[in-house]
Amino acid sequence: MPLAQTSEESGFGLDGTIIQRYFSPPPPSPAYIIALTSQFHFVNESVTISQLADELKLYPEVWALGVVDQKKRGIGVIVVSQFQAKLSVAYGREVLGKRLAKDLMIPARDFDWDTHILSVANHVEAEVTGVSNCYYLLKNDEGSFAGVFSSKDLLIEMFRAYQGELKTATNIQNSLIPETSHWEGDELKIVSWCKMAKGVGGDFYACQKVHKSHWALMLCDVSGKGLAASLVTTALAGMFSHYDQNTGFKPFIQDTNRFLLQAFKMEKYLTGIFIEYHEKEKLLTVYDMGHGHFRLVRDGVLHSFTSENPFLGFVPDLVPQPKTGVLKSGDLLVVYSDGFVEQQNKNHEEFGVKRFEKLITKHANEKLENLVEEITSQFKEFRGDQPRGDDLTLLLMRV
């Protein structure tokens, strides 16, 4: 990694320049800290402020300079905007001009140019999360100056990395939890709709035809939002896809509860509605695990049900208690997550349970796809330009 040649005595480059540039080959790994570095110019510690001020006019793209000693080792950073601000005050140039440029530098610690970005982030975490921008030096294999980077550079890079991870996580979750799904039996239709508030989130739904006339449906809402909650939903999707639903939902709920307790130590929990439906007998079994957002519309009348079970991930020895009943033709089941009813508009009013119930009752006889469209459009109109406060999921079933 060649360093620009200078005259040791004068601090000038061999071509007479004061500001020199470190030239390095592209890093072998984009994960090295030098990959996010954009400032490679430096000056010798013996250069005066006046000399530097004159030559800086030729480098409008430079916002930071390294200051090196006679052995080319970085000793500090000159932030150009701060340097120019001190010279712009009354008599600043006259007072400071003959002093050395290093008198206006910021002492900075250095890192090897091939240090992993995440390792650097761990070392400077407290400074990166502070208010002020901090500056750091890079050194090459010989210990010589190799560049300048700032905590802002690191934040931008970490944000880009987060966005990349979020995109990957979103693609994975979308494959497990599609935005819309449809299922049909001989005398049954099921439609679902889901939208995560942050691309990924903690809502989860699933439906499986266990055999010819036996169905298993579920809608769960994990505490919290974003990537942490999506870890739970991803695990839940895997558990559901490999579980033998012929045994019924009770052992599945108990196994899920044990998993949450072991993995998350009460830091994450979930509420949920778990439904078994035997289409031939129209027999319905519902486990409401602390969720409460389960409605039945029959002959134009809406019925709500209370939950007698705790949520999952809190009680060690959980024995879920079901509610059972028989459905009849025309019955509409609606299960939803609380993102709908808790959403606020610009006036800080909630969409609310009553508004939601009135909406599904009014449009209960429409096609399920139309009902979804009606609910989501009314919700969007109510929300206006307010951001979605939580994940949104609907699960509709009609006999």
mmCIF file of C-alpha atoms in Angstrom:
data_model
loop_
_atom_site.group_PDB
_atom_site.id
_atom_site.type_symbol
_atom_site.label_atom_id
_atom_site.label_comp_id
_atom_site.label_asym_id
_atom_site.label_seq_id
_atom_site.Cartn_x
_atom_site.Cartn_y
_atom_site.Cartn_z
ATOM 1 C CA MET A 1 0.000 0.000 0.000
ATOM 2 C CA PRO A 2 2.104 2.923 -1.207
ATOM 3 C CA LEU A 3 2.003 6.210 0.644
ATOM 4 C CA ALA A 4 2.415 9.520 -1.221
ATOM 5 C CA GLN A 5 6.046 10.541 -0.985
ATOM 6 C CA THR A 6 6.965 13.664 0.989
ATOM 7 C CA SER A 7 10.057 15.620 1.944
ATOM 8 C CA GLU A 8 10.692 14.756 5.599
ATOM 9 C CA GLU A 9 12.080 18.186 6.474
ATOM 10 C CA SER A 10 9.441 20.458 4.947
ATOM 11 C CA GLY A 11 6.251 18.439 5.234
ATOM 12 C CA PHE A 12 5.653 19.054 1.505
ATOM 13 C CA GLY A 13 5.168 16.398 -1.143
ATOM 14 C CA LEU A 14 7.868 15.953 -3.745
ATOM 15 C CA ASP A 15 5.674 17.939 -6.155
ATOM 16 C CA GLY A 16 5.536 20.830 -3.691
ATOM 17 C CA THR A 17 1.984 20.216 -2.480
ATOM 18 C CA ILE A 18 0.978 20.523 1.156
ATOM 19 C CA ILE A 19 -2.115 18.317 1.021
ATOM 20 C CA GLN A 20 -1.260 14.794 -0.073
ATOM 21 C CA ARG A 21 -3.334 11.703 -0.631
ATOM 22 C CA TYR A 22 -2.919 8.162 0.515
ATOM 23 C CA PHE A 23 -3.479 5.790 -2.382
ATOM 24 C CA SER A 24 -4.604 2.290 -1.526
ATOM 25 C CA PRO A 25 -5.856 -0.640 -3.606
ATOM 26 C CA PRO A 26 -9.496 -1.706 -3.225
ATOM 27 C CA PRO A 27 -10.008 -3.689 -0.012
ATOM 28 C CA PRO A 28 -10.154 -7.478 -0.455
ATOM 29 C CA SER A 29 -13.328 -7.524 1.639
ATOM 30 C CA PRO A 30 -16.211 -5.026 1.700
ATOM 31 C CA ALA A 31 -16.490 -5.791 5.412
ATOM 32 C CA TYR A 32 -13.198 -4.004 6.193
ATOM 33 C CA ILE A 33 -13.468 -0.542 7.708
ATOM 34 C CA ILE A 34 -11.497 1.012 4.847
ATOM 35 C CA ALA A 35 -14.364 0.103 2.518
ATOM 36 C CA LEU A 36 -16.566 2.848 4.012
ATOM 37 C CA THR A 37 -13.776 5.432 4.194
ATOM 38 C CA SER A 38 -13.918 8.349 1.751
ATOM 39 C CA GLN A 39 -11.248 10.709 3.157
ATOM 40 C CA PHE A 40 -7.640 9.849 2.297
ATOM 41 C CA HIS A 41 -5.918 13.257 2.263
ATOM 42 C CA PHE A 42 -3.401 14.248 4.903
ATOM 43 C CA VAL A 43 -0.886 16.933 5.860
ATOM 44 C CA ASN A 44 2.351 16.855 7.779
ATOM 45 C CA GLU A 45 2.352 18.154 11.355
ATOM 46 C CA SER A 46 4.904 20.819 10.389
ATOM 47 C CA VAL A 47 2.521 22.619 7.954
ATOM 48 C CA THR A 48 1.280 26.019 9.092
ATOM 49 C CA ILE A 49 -2.352 27.035 9.294
ATOM 50 C CA SER A 50 -1.837 29.721 6.658
ATOM 51 C CA GLN A 51 -0.260 27.278 4.211
ATOM 52 C CA LEU A 52 -3.064 24.789 4.692
ATOM 53 C CA ALA A 53 -5.795 27.436 4.359
ATOM 54 C CA ASP A 54 -4.459 28.527 0.965
ATOM 55 C CA GLU A 55 -4.236 25.054 -0.474
ATOM 56 C CA LEU A 56 -7.567 23.810 0.873
ATOM 57 C CA LYS A 57 -9.260 25.971 -1.762
ATOM 58 C CA LEU A 58 -8.088 23.436 -4.330
ATOM 59 C CA TYR A 59 -9.844 20.554 -2.559
ATOM 60 C CA PRO A 60 -13.558 21.387 -2.178
ATOM 61 C CA GLU A 61 -14.421 17.678 -1.895
ATOM 62 C CA VAL A 62 -12.290 17.155 1.204
ATOM 63 C CA TRP A 63 -14.127 17.498 4.520
ATOM 64 C CA ALA A 64 -11.480 15.915 6.773
ATOM 65 C CA LEU A 65 -7.688 15.656 6.716
ATOM 66 C CA GLY A 66 -5.371 13.378 8.585
ATOM 67 C CA VAL A 67 -2.383 14.932 10.318
ATOM 68 C CA VAL A 68 0.753 12.777 10.300
ATOM 69 C CA ASP A 69 4.106 12.940 12.092
ATOM 70 C CA GLN A 70 7.471 12.655 10.395
ATOM 71 C CA LYS A 71 7.093 8.870 10.233
ATOM 72 C CA LYS A 72 3.725 9.183 8.462
ATOM 73 C CA ARG A 73 1.805 7.938 11.461
ATOM 74 C CA GLY A 74 -1.588 9.530 11.987
ATOM 75 C CA ILE A 75 -1.818 11.708 15.083
ATOM 76 C CA GLY A 76 -5.101 13.548 14.573
ATOM 77 C CA VAL A 77 -7.827 14.850 12.266
ATOM 78 C CA ILE A 78 -8.550 18.340 10.928
ATOM 79 C CA VAL A 79 -12.244 18.803 10.234
ATOM 80 C CA VAL A 80 -12.300 21.284 7.376
ATOM 81 C CA SER A 81 -15.545 23.046 8.369
ATOM 82 C CA GLN A 82 -14.277 23.610 11.908
ATOM 83 C CA PHE A 83 -10.879 24.718 10.627
ATOM 84 C CA GLN A 84 -12.429 27.268 8.280
ATOM 85 C CA ALA A 85 -14.853 28.504 10.939
ATOM 86 C CA LYS A 86 -11.971 29.428 13.241
ATOM 87 C CA LEU A 87 -10.251 31.329 10.470
ATOM 88 C CA SER A 88 -13.410 33.204 9.491
ATOM 89 C CA VAL A 89 -13.775 35.080 12.784
ATOM 90 C CA ALA A 90 -12.380 38.612 12.994
ATOM 91 C CA TYR A 91 -8.569 38.558 12.684
ATOM 92 C CA GLY A 92 -8.646 34.755 12.730
ATOM 93 C CA ARG A 93 -6.196 34.397 9.848
ATOM 94 C CA GLU A 94 -3.843 37.039 11.293
ATOM 95 C CA VAL A 95 -3.841 35.486 14.768
ATOM 96 C CA LEU A 96 -3.652 31.821 13.780
ATOM 97 C CA GLY A 97 -1.903 31.925 10.413
ATOM 98 C CA LYS A 98 1.655 31.273 11.616
ATOM 99 C CA ARG A 99 0.732 28.528 14.029
ATOM 100 C CA LEU A 100 0.944 24.880 13.014
ATOM 101 C CA ALA A 101 -2.102 23.202 11.499
ATOM 102 C CA LYS A 102 -1.831 20.429 14.084
ATOM 103 C CA ASP A 103 -2.819 22.988 16.729
ATOM 104 C CA LEU A 104 -6.345 22.875 15.293
ATOM 105 C CA MET A 105 -6.557 19.110 14.889
ATOM 106 C CA ILE A 106 -8.737 16.750 16.900
ATOM 107 C CA PRO A 107 -6.778 13.901 18.526
ATOM 108 C CA ALA A 108 -8.173 10.623 17.221
ATOM 109 C CA ARG A 109 -7.604 6.971 17.905
ATOM 110 C CA ASP A 110 -6.682 4.715 15.031
ATOM 111 C CA PHE A 111 -7.761 1.364 13.662
ATOM 112 C CA ASP A 112 -6.071 -1.076 11.316
ATOM 113 C CA TRP A 113 -7.460 -0.580 7.820
ATOM 114 C CA ASP A 114 -8.538 -4.253 7.655
ATOM 115 C CA THR A 115 -10.523 -4.292 10.907
ATOM 116 C CA HIS A 116 -14.043 -5.645 10.431
ATOM 117 C CA ILE A 117 -16.716 -2.934 10.398
ATOM 118 C CA LEU A 118 -18.732 -4.691 13.116
ATOM 119 C CA SER A 119 -15.658 -4.906 15.327
ATOM 120 C CA VAL A 120 -15.107 -1.157 14.971
ATOM 121 C CA ALA A 121 -18.790 -0.550 15.730
ATOM 122 C CA ASN A 122 -18.463 -2.502 18.974
ATOM 123 C CA HIS A 123 -15.418 -0.467 20.011
ATOM 124 C CA VAL A 124 -17.017 2.940 19.383
ATOM 125 C CA GLU A 125 -20.639 2.155 20.268
ATOM 126 C CA ALA A 126 -20.866 4.799 22.993
ATOM 127 C CA GLU A 127 -19.452 7.498 20.705
ATOM 128 C CA VAL A 128 -21.565 6.547 17.696
ATOM 129 C CA THR A 129 -24.772 6.879 19.691
ATOM 130 C CA GLY A 130 -23.722 10.304 21.008
ATOM 131 C CA VAL A 131 -24.786 13.680 19.654
ATOM 132 C CA SER A 132 -21.456 14.810 18.189
ATOM 133 C CA ASN A 133 -19.775 13.353 15.135
ATOM 134 C CA CYS A 134 -16.518 11.606 16.093
ATOM 135 C CA TYR A 135 -13.479 11.056 13.875
ATOM 136 C CA TYR A 136 -11.054 8.160 13.589
ATOM 137 C CA LEU A 137 -7.805 7.357 11.775
ATOM 138 C CA LEU A 138 -6.903 4.320 9.727
ATOM 139 C CA LYS A 139 -3.421 2.861 9.588
ATOM 140 C CA ASN A 140 -1.952 0.418 7.089
ATOM 141 C CA ASP A 141 0.136 -2.676 7.734
ATOM 142 C CA GLU A 142 3.210 -0.524 8.382
ATOM 143 C CA GLY A 143 1.363 1.661 10.871
ATOM 144 C CA SER A 144 1.213 4.643 8.496
ATOM 145 C CA PHE A 145 -1.808 6.870 7.858
ATOM 146 C CA ALA A 146 -4.381 5.249 5.562
ATOM 147 C CA GLY A 147 -7.523 7.388 5.862
ATOM 148 C CA VAL A 148 -10.120 9.144 8.017
ATOM 149 C CA PHE A 149 -13.640 7.992 8.813
ATOM 150 C CA SER A 150 -16.306 9.304 11.170
ATOM 151 C CA SER A 151 -19.037 7.932 13.389
ATOM 152 C CA LYS A 152 -21.504 9.264 10.791
ATOM 153 C CA ASP A 153 -19.851 7.070 8.137
ATOM 154 C CA LEU A 154 -20.251 4.115 10.455
ATOM 155 C CA LEU A 155 -23.895 4.911 11.194
ATOM 156 C CA ILE A 156 -24.690 5.147 7.475
ATOM 157 C CA GLU A 157 -22.986 1.819 6.821
ATOM 158 C CA MET A 158 -24.778 0.137 9.720
ATOM 159 C CA PHE A 159 -28.088 1.511 8.449
ATOM 160 C CA ARG A 160 -27.380 0.129 4.964
ATOM 161 C CA ALA A 161 -26.533 -3.238 6.487
ATOM 162 C CA TYR A 162 -29.728 -3.152 8.557
ATOM 163 C CA GLN A 163 -31.788 -2.321 5.473
ATOM 164 C CA GLY A 164 -30.244 -5.273 3.663
ATOM 165 C CA GLU A 165 -30.989 -7.611 6.568
ATOM 166 C CA LEU A 166 -34.508 -6.221 6.832
ATOM 167 C CA LYS A 167 -35.121 -6.855 3.131
ATOM 168 C CA THR A 168 -33.954 -10.448 3.490
ATOM 169 C CA ALA A 169 -36.082 -10.956 6.604
ATOM 170 C CA THR A 170 -39.087 -9.425 4.831
ATOM 171 C CA ASN A 171 -38.704 -11.797 1.871
ATOM 172 C CA ILE A 172 -38.489 -14.777 4.212
ATOM 173 C CA GLN A 173 -41.508 -13.736 6.251
ATOM 174 C CA ASN A 174 -43.549 -12.932 3.144
ATOM 175 C CA SER A 175 -42.928 -16.443 1.867
ATOM 176 C CA LEU A 176 -44.169 -17.852 5.190
ATOM 177 C CA ILE A 177 -46.989 -15.356 5.728
ATOM 178 C CA PRO A 178 -48.316 -14.096 2.368
ATOM 179 C CA GLU A 179 -50.244 -10.838 2.294
ATOM 180 C CA THR A 180 -53.347 -12.671 1.057
ATOM 181 C CA SER A 181 -54.400 -16.331 1.051
ATOM 182 C CA HIS A 182 -57.515 -18.292 0.072
ATOM 183 C CA TRP A 183 -58.761 -21.771 0.980
ATOM 184 C CA GLU A 184 -61.961 -23.584 0.065
ATOM 185 C CA GLY A 185 -63.690 -26.715 1.273
ATOM 186 C CA ASP A 186 -66.882 -28.361 0.082
ATOM 187 C CA GLU A 187 -68.989 -25.962 2.162
ATOM 188 C CA LEU A 188 -66.380 -23.583 3.494
ATOM 189 C CA LYS A 189 -64.378 -20.572 2.361
ATOM 190 C CA ILE A 190 -61.470 -18.933 4.178
ATOM 191 C CA VAL A 191 -59.681 -15.688 3.266
ATOM 192 C CA SER A 192 -56.791 -14.008 5.052
ATOM 193 C CA TRP A 193 -55.050 -10.642 4.728
ATOM 194 C CA CYS A 194 -51.930 -9.428 6.487
ATOM 195 C CA LYS A 195 -49.768 -6.302 6.462
ATOM 196 C CA MET A 196 -46.749 -5.783 8.721
ATOM 197 C CA ALA A 197 -46.133 -2.308 10.114
ATOM 198 C CA LYS A 198 -42.350 -2.491 9.596
ATOM 199 C CA GLY A 199 -42.013 -4.879 6.696
ATOM 200 C CA VAL A 200 -41.577 -7.712 9.190
ATOM 201 C CA GLY A 201 -43.524 -8.133 12.374
ATOM 202 C CA GLY A 202 -45.254 -10.239 14.971
ATOM 203 C CA ASP A 203 -48.590 -11.175 13.391
ATOM 204 C CA PHE A 204 -48.997 -14.718 12.145
ATOM 205 C CA TYR A 205 -51.799 -16.671 10.533
ATOM 206 C CA ALA A 206 -52.001 -20.169 9.133
ATOM 207 C CA CYS A 207 -54.567 -22.580 7.779
ATOM 208 C CA GLN A 208 -54.232 -26.278 7.088
ATOM 209 C CA LYS A 209 -56.630 -28.872 5.798
ATOM 210 C CA VAL A 210 -55.829 -31.773 8.096
ATOM 211 C CA HIS A 211 -57.865 -34.267 6.084
ATOM 212 C CA LYS A 212 -60.940 -34.250 3.869
ATOM 213 C CA SER A 213 -63.252 -32.323 6.206
ATOM 214 C CA HIS A 214 -61.050 -31.289 9.145
ATOM 215 C CA TRP A 215 -59.483 -27.822 9.219
ATOM 216 C CA ALA A 216 -56.976 -26.113 11.536
ATOM 217 C CA LEU A 217 -56.714 -22.292 11.556
ATOM 218 C CA MET A 218 -54.822 -19.882 13.751
ATOM 219 C CA LEU A 219 -54.080 -16.194 14.126
ATOM 220 C CA CYS A 220 -51.422 -15.047 16.600
ATOM 221 C CA ASP A 221 -50.057 -11.696 17.677
ATOM 222 C CA VAL A 222 -46.549 -11.615 19.158
ATOM 223 C CA SER A 223 -45.686 -8.874 21.620
ATOM 224 C CA GLY A 224 -43.735 -6.061 19.976
ATOM 225 C CA LYS A 225 -43.016 -5.364 16.320
ATOM 226 C CA GLY A 226 -40.162 -5.564 13.849
ATOM 227 C CA LEU A 227 -37.302 -8.046 13.602
ATOM 228 C CA ALA A 228 -37.449 -9.357 17.162
ATOM 229 C CA ALA A 229 -41.130 -10.256 16.852
ATOM 230 C CA SER A 230 -40.541 -11.779 13.413
ATOM 231 C CA LEU A 231 -38.164 -14.326 14.974
ATOM 232 C CA VAL A 232 -41.094 -15.703 16.948
ATOM 233 C CA THR A 233 -43.443 -15.800 13.962
ATOM 234 C CA THR A 234 -40.813 -17.573 11.862
ATOM 235 C CA ALA A 235 -40.377 -20.205 14.564
ATOM 236 C CA LEU A 236 -44.156 -20.502 14.860
ATOM 237 C CA ALA A 237 -44.484 -21.067 11.127
ATOM 238 C CA GLY A 238 -41.953 -23.878 11.293
ATOM 239 C CA MET A 239 -43.657 -25.510 14.263
ATOM 240 C CA PHE A 240 -47.100 -25.335 12.635
ATOM 241 C CA SER A 241 -45.909 -26.741 9.314
ATOM 242 C CA HIS A 242 -44.448 -29.860 10.986
ATOM 243 C CA TYR A 243 -47.062 -30.417 13.666
ATOM 244 C CA ASP A 244 -49.481 -33.328 13.435
ATOM 245 C CA GLN A 245 -52.819 -31.538 13.579
ATOM 246 C CA ASN A 246 -54.635 -34.862 13.918
ATOM 247 C CA THR A 247 -53.783 -34.582 17.618
ATOM 248 C CA GLY A 248 -55.729 -31.322 17.865
ATOM 249 C CA PHE A 249 -54.571 -27.859 18.880
ATOM 250 C CA LYS A 250 -54.234 -28.462 22.625
ATOM 251 C CA PRO A 251 -50.797 -30.172 22.528
ATOM 252 C CA PHE A 252 -49.608 -27.705 19.894
ATOM 253 C CA ILE A 253 -50.558 -24.773 22.147
ATOM 254 C CA GLN A 254 -48.783 -26.394 25.102
ATOM 255 C CA ASP A 255 -45.628 -27.098 23.075
ATOM 256 C CA THR A 256 -45.606 -23.525 21.746
ATOM 257 C CA ASN A 257 -46.001 -22.198 25.278
ATOM 258 C CA ARG A 258 -43.020 -24.272 26.493
ATOM 259 C CA PHE A 259 -40.915 -23.129 23.559
ATOM 260 C CA LEU A 260 -41.635 -19.454 24.262
ATOM 261 C CA LEU A 261 -40.799 -19.833 27.945
ATOM 262 C CA GLN A 262 -37.534 -21.648 27.234
ATOM 263 C CA ALA A 263 -36.396 -19.425 24.369
ATOM 264 C CA PHE A 264 -37.509 -15.968 25.475
ATOM 265 C CA LYS A 265 -37.772 -16.150 29.279
ATOM 266 C CA MET A 266 -41.012 -14.122 29.396
ATOM 267 C CA GLU A 267 -39.481 -11.347 27.256
ATOM 268 C CA LYS A 268 -41.738 -12.346 24.365
ATOM 269 C CA TYR A 269 -45.253 -13.708 24.515
ATOM 270 C CA LEU A 270 -48.137 -14.114 22.103
ATOM 271 C CA THR A 271 -51.903 -14.059 22.097
ATOM 272 C CA GLY A 272 -53.830 -16.136 19.633
ATOM 273 C CA ILE A 273 -57.018 -17.740 18.356
ATOM 274 C CA PHE A 274 -56.704 -21.432 17.470
ATOM 275 C CA ILE A 275 -59.629 -22.985 15.577
ATOM 276 C CA GLU A 276 -60.455 -26.584 14.747
ATOM 277 C CA TYR A 277 -63.375 -27.068 12.383
ATOM 278 C CA HIS A 278 -64.949 -30.327 11.238
ATOM 279 C CA GLU A 279 -66.713 -29.350 8.058
ATOM 280 C CA LYS A 280 -68.980 -32.391 7.783
ATOM 281 C CA GLU A 281 -70.458 -32.003 11.270
ATOM 282 C CA LYS A 282 -69.987 -28.190 11.273
ATOM 283 C CA LEU A 283 -68.362 -28.655 14.667
ATOM 284 C CA LEU A 284 -66.235 -25.725 15.856
ATOM 285 C CA THR A 285 -63.597 -25.800 18.609
ATOM 286 C CA VAL A 286 -61.935 -22.518 19.570
ATOM 287 C CA TYR A 287 -58.989 -21.871 21.885
ATOM 288 C CA ASP A 288 -58.804 -18.155 22.645
ATOM 289 C CA MET A 289 -55.415 -17.660 24.279
ATOM 290 C CA GLY A 290 -55.680 -14.172 25.721
ATOM 291 C CA HIS A 291 -56.514 -12.668 22.330
ATOM 292 C CA GLY A 292 -60.184 -11.748 22.486
ATOM 293 C CA HIS A 293 -60.556 -10.536 18.895
ATOM 294 C CA PHE A 294 -62.892 -13.282 17.688
ATOM 295 C CA ARG A 295 -66.390 -12.565 16.368
ATOM 296 C CA LEU A 296 -69.272 -14.580 14.925
ATOM 297 C CA VAL A 297 -71.889 -12.943 12.705
ATOM 298 C CA ARG A 298 -75.052 -15.036 12.412
ATOM 299 C CA ASP A 299 -78.241 -13.850 10.731
ATOM 300 C CA GLY A 300 -77.019 -10.265 10.840
ATOM 301 C CA VAL A 301 -76.273 -10.350 14.580
ATOM 302 C CA LEU A 302 -72.720 -10.073 15.892
ATOM 303 C CA HIS A 303 -71.613 -12.258 18.798
ATOM 304 C CA SER A 304 -68.414 -11.720 20.782
ATOM 305 C CA PHE A 305 -66.725 -14.120 23.192
ATOM 306 C CA THR A 306 -64.526 -13.644 26.235
ATOM 307 C CA SER A 307 -61.188 -15.360 26.664
ATOM 308 C CA GLU A 308 -60.646 -17.549 29.721
ATOM 309 C CA ASN A 309 -57.096 -18.598 28.841
ATOM 310 C CA PRO A 310 -53.811 -16.735 29.446
ATOM 311 C CA PHE A 311 -51.514 -15.773 26.597
ATOM 312 C CA LEU A 312 -48.631 -18.050 25.618
ATOM 313 C CA GLY A 313 -45.157 -17.630 27.067
ATOM 314 C CA PHE A 314 -46.157 -16.748 30.617
ATOM 315 C CA VAL A 315 -47.726 -19.693 32.504
ATOM 316 C CA PRO A 316 -45.454 -22.784 32.821
ATOM 317 C CA ASP A 317 -48.138 -25.463 33.266
ATOM 318 C CA LEU A 318 -50.697 -24.333 30.728
ATOM 319 C CA VAL A 319 -53.947 -26.269 30.264
ATOM 320 C CA PRO A 320 -55.898 -24.467 27.513
ATOM 321 C CA GLN A 321 -59.676 -24.566 27.757
ATOM 322 C CA PRO A 322 -61.711 -24.682 24.496
ATOM 323 C CA LYS A 323 -65.127 -23.373 23.550
ATOM 324 C CA THR A 324 -67.175 -25.570 21.248
ATOM 325 C CA GLY A 325 -70.264 -25.116 19.147
ATOM 326 C CA VAL A 326 -71.997 -25.977 15.906
ATOM 327 C CA LEU A 327 -72.046 -23.548 12.991
ATOM 328 C CA LYS A 328 -74.789 -23.238 10.400
ATOM 329 C CA SER A 329 -74.894 -22.114 6.805
ATOM 330 C CA GLY A 330 -74.215 -18.424 6.390
ATOM 331 C CA ASP A 331 -72.199 -18.040 9.604
ATOM 332 C CA LEU A 332 -69.220 -15.712 9.350
ATOM 333 C CA LEU A 333 -66.212 -15.989 11.660
ATOM 334 C CA VAL A 334 -63.904 -12.987 11.930
ATOM 335 C CA VAL A 335 -60.538 -13.110 13.693
ATOM 336 C CA TYR A 336 -58.297 -10.048 13.673
ATOM 337 C CA SER A 337 -55.257 -8.532 15.355
ATOM 338 C CA ASP A 338 -55.454 -5.447 17.560
ATOM 339 C CA GLY A 339 -53.589 -3.298 15.028
ATOM 340 C CA PHE A 340 -56.967 -2.459 13.504
ATOM 341 C CA VAL A 341 -58.817 -1.293 16.587
ATOM 342 C CA GLU A 342 -55.874 0.486 18.224
ATOM 343 C CA GLN A 343 -54.931 2.539 15.154
ATOM 344 C CA GLN A 344 -55.187 6.292 15.730
ATOM 345 C CA ASN A 345 -55.978 9.065 13.260
ATOM 346 C CA LYS A 346 -54.559 12.597 13.239
ATOM 347 C CA ASN A 347 -56.974 13.563 16.031
ATOM 348 C CA HIS A 348 -55.618 10.751 18.248
ATOM 349 C CA GLU A 349 -58.916 8.867 17.985
ATOM 350 C CA GLU A 350 -58.783 5.079 17.808
ATOM 351 C CA PHE A 351 -60.484 3.106 15.075
ATOM 352 C CA GLY A 352 -61.968 1.147 17.944
ATOM 353 C CA VAL A 353 -63.801 -2.133 18.455
ATOM 354 C CA LYS A 354 -67.285 -0.671 17.944
ATOM 355 C CA ARG A 355 -66.379 0.848 14.583
ATOM 356 C CA PHE A 356 -64.794 -2.425 13.474
ATOM 357 C CA GLU A 357 -67.775 -4.514 14.613
ATOM 358 C CA LYS A 358 -70.255 -2.207 12.919
ATOM 359 C CA LEU A 359 -68.275 -2.501 9.689
ATOM 360 C CA ILE A 360 -68.167 -6.307 9.619
ATOM 361 C CA THR A 361 -71.829 -6.583 10.592
ATOM 362 C CA LYS A 362 -72.905 -4.208 7.823
ATOM 363 C CA HIS A 363 -70.956 -6.074 5.135
ATOM 364 C CA ALA A 364 -71.201 -9.610 6.540
ATOM 365 C CA ASN A 365 -73.154 -10.973 3.554
ATOM 366 C CA GLU A 366 -70.686 -9.790 0.940
ATOM 367 C CA LYS A 367 -68.008 -11.969 -0.601
ATOM 368 C CA LEU A 368 -65.076 -12.426 1.766
ATOM 369 C CA GLU A 369 -62.711 -10.686 -0.660
ATOM 370 C CA ASN A 370 -65.084 -7.712 -0.786
ATOM 371 C CA LEU A 371 -65.320 -7.658 2.999
ATOM 372 C CA VAL A 372 -61.535 -7.533 3.255
ATOM 373 C CA GLU A 373 -61.469 -4.680 0.750
ATOM 374 C CA GLU A 374 -64.171 -2.790 2.654
ATOM 375 C CA ILE A 375 -62.398 -3.164 6.007
ATOM 376 C CA THR A 376 -58.962 -2.196 4.712
ATOM 377 C CA SER A 377 -60.230 0.771 2.666
ATOM 378 C CA GLN A 378 -62.277 2.154 5.574
ATOM 379 C CA PHE A 379 -59.273 1.641 7.837
ATOM 380 C CA LYS A 380 -56.958 3.446 5.413
ATOM 381 C CA GLU A 381 -59.383 6.357 5.078
ATOM 382 C CA PHE A 382 -59.614 6.640 8.868
ATOM 383 C CA ARG A 383 -55.837 6.456 9.318
ATOM 384 C CA GLY A 384 -55.131 9.147 6.717
ATOM 385 C CA ASP A 385 -51.468 10.072 6.622
ATOM 386 C CA GLN A 386 -50.792 8.617 10.071
ATOM 387 C CA PRO A 387 -48.320 5.703 10.051
ATOM 388 C CA ARG A 388 -49.587 2.213 10.811
ATOM 389 C CA GLY A 389 -49.159 1.750 14.526
ATOM 390 C CA ASP A 390 -49.083 -2.043 14.505
ATOM 391 C CA ASP A 391 -49.241 -5.130 12.326
ATOM 392 C CA LEU A 392 -52.631 -5.900 10.755
ATOM 393 C CA THR A 393 -54.112 -9.345 10.138
ATOM 394 C CA LEU A 394 -57.590 -10.579 9.192
ATOM 395 C CA LEU A 395 -58.776 -14.172 9.066
ATOM 396 C CA LEU A 396 -62.323 -14.680 7.715
ATOM 397 C CA MET A 397 -64.227 -17.948 7.503
ATOM 398 C CA ARG A 398 -67.716 -18.498 6.115
ATOM 399 C CA VAL A 399 -69.778 -21.616 6.119
#
